[in-house]
Coordinates of C-alpha atoms in Angstrom, one line a residue:
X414 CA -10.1 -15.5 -10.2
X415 CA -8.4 -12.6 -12.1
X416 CA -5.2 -11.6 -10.9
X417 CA -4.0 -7.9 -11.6
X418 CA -0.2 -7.4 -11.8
X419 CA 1.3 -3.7 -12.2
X420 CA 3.4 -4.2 -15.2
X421 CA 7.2 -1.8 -16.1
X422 CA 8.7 -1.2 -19.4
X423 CA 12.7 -0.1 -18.9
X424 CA 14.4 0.6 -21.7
X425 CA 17.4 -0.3 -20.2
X426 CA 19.1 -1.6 -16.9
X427 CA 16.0 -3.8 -15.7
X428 CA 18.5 -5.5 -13.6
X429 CA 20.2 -3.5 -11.5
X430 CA 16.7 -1.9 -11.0
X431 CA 14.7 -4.2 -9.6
X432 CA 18.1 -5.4 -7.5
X433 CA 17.7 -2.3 -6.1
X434 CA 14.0 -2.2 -5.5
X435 CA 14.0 -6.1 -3.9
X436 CA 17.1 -5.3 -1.9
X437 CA 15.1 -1.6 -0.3
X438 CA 11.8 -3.3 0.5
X439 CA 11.1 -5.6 3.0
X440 CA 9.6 -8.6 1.9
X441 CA 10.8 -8.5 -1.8
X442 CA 12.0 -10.9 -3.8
X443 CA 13.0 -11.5 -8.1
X444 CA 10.7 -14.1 -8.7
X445 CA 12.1 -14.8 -12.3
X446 CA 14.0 -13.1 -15.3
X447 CA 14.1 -15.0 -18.8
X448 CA 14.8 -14.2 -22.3
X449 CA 11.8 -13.7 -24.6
X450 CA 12.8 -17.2 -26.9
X451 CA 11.0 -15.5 -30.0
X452 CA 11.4 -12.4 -32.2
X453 CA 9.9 -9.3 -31.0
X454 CA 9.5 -6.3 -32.7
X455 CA 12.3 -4.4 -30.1
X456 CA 14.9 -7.0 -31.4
X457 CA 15.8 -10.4 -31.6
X458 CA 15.1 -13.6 -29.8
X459 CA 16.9 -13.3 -26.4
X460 CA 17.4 -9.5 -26.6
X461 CA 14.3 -9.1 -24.7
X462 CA 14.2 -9.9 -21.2
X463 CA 10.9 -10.4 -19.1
X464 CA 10.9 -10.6 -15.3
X465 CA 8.0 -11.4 -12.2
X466 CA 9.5 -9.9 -8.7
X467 CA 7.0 -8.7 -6.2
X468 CA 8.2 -5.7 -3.7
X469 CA 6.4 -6.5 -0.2
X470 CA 2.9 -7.7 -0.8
X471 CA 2.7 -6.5 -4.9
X472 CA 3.3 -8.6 -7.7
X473 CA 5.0 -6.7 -10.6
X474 CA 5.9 -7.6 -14.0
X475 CA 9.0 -5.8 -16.2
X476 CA 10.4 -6.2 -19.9
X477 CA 13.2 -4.8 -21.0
X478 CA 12.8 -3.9 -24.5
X479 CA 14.5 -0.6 -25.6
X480 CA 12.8 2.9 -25.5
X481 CA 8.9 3.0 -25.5
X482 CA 7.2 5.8 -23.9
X483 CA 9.5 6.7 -20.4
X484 CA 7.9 6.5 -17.1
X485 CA 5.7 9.5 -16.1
X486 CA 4.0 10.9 -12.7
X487 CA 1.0 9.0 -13.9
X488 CA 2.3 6.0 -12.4
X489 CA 4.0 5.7 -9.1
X490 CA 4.9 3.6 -6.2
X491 CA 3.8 4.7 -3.0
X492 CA 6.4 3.6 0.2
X493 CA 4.1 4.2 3.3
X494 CA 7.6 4.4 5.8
X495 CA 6.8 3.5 9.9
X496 CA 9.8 5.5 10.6
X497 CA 11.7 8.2 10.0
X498 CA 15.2 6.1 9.3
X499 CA 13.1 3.9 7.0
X500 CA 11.8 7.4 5.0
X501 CA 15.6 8.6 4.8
X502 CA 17.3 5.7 3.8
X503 CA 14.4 5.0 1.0
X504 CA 14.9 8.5 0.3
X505 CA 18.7 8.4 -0.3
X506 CA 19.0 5.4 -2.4
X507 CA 16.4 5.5 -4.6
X508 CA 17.1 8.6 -5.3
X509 CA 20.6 8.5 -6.0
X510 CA 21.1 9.6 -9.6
X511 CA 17.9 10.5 -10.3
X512 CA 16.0 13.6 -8.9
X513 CA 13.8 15.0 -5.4
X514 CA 10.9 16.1 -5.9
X515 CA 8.1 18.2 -3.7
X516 CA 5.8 16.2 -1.6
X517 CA 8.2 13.4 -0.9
X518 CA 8.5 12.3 -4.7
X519 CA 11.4 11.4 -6.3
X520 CA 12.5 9.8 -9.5
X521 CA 14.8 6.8 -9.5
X522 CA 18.0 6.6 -11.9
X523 CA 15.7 4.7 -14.5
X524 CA 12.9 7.5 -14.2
X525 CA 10.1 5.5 -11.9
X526 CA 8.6 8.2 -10.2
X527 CA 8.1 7.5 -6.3
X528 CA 6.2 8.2 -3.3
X529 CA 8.2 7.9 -0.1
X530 CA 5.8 8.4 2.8
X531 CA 4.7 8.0 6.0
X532 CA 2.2 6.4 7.9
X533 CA 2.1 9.0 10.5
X534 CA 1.4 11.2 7.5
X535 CA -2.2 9.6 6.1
X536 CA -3.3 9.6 10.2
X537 CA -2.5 13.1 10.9
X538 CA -4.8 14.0 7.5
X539 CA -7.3 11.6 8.4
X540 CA -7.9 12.9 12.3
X541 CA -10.5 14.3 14.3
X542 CA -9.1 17.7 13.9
X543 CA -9.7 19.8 10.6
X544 CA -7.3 22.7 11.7
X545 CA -4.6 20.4 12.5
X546 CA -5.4 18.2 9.3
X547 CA -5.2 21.6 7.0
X548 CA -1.8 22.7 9.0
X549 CA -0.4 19.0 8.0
X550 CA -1.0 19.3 4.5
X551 CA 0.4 22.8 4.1
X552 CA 3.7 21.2 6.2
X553 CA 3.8 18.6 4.0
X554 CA 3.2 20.6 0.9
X555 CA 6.5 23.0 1.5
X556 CA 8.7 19.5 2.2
X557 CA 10.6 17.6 -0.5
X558 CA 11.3 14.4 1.9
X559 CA 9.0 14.1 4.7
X560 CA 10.0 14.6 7.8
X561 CA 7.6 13.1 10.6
X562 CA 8.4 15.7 13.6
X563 CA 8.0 18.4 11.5
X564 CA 4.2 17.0 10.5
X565 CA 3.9 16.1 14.5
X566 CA 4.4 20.0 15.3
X567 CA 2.2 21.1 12.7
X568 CA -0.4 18.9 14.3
X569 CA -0.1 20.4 17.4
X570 CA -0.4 23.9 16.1

């Protein structure tokens, strides 16, 4: 059976970064971080470290081996939030030194781009109701962090 694993390259601070991540998410953990024992070609045996941590039910790989190509929008992770504390509190740490974004995007201090959602969110789009599914997207569209009651009272017209 083939496995599939999504895979980060930080340049720097792979550490603190997914000791952030594990300590945000329910259910996370830092499987493993090693040394590479060999050469690479970003620097010498034990510069480069590799590490397996899963954040709830995804597995995730991560190197650290010196600037490559820096994260981009073409990759992100999407936190589908229950609440509203759990949105805000995702919100504000991850994105501590790094940057909001529309939409509820944001990028993280090492430049992962993420997707701080709610569920709420995907059922109001996905109802019985067209109107009210159009007046939730254009809500969501004008918000940097969601914000559940305001997508509730566009809902309800």
């Amino acid at each position: 059976m083939t496995t599939v694993t999504q895979h980060l390259w930080f340049e720097k601070g792979m550490r603190d970064a997914l000791a952030t991540y594990v300590a945000l998410i329910p259910g996370s953990g830092i499987d493993w971080i090693t040394p590479i024992p060999g050469d690479t070609p970003s620097g010498p045996a034990g510069s480069v470290q590799i590490a397996a941590f899963h954040l709830g039910d995804q597995r995730y790989m991560a190197i650290e081996a010196g600037p490559l190509d820096s994260f981009n929008h073409s990759f992100s992770i999407l936190a589908s939030c229950d609440d509203q504390a759990q949105i805000d509190h995702l919100w504000e740490k991850l994105g501590e030194g790094g940057s909001y974004e529309p939409c509820g995007w944001l990028r993280d201090r090492w430049g992962l781009s993420w997707q701080i959602s709610a569920r709420r969110l995907g059922e109001l789009m996905m109802g019985p109701d067209p109107a009210a599914a159009k007046r939730v997207t254009e809500a969501m569209l004008k918000m940097g962090k969601i914000e559940i009651a305001a997508l509730e009272r566009a809902a309800a017209g």
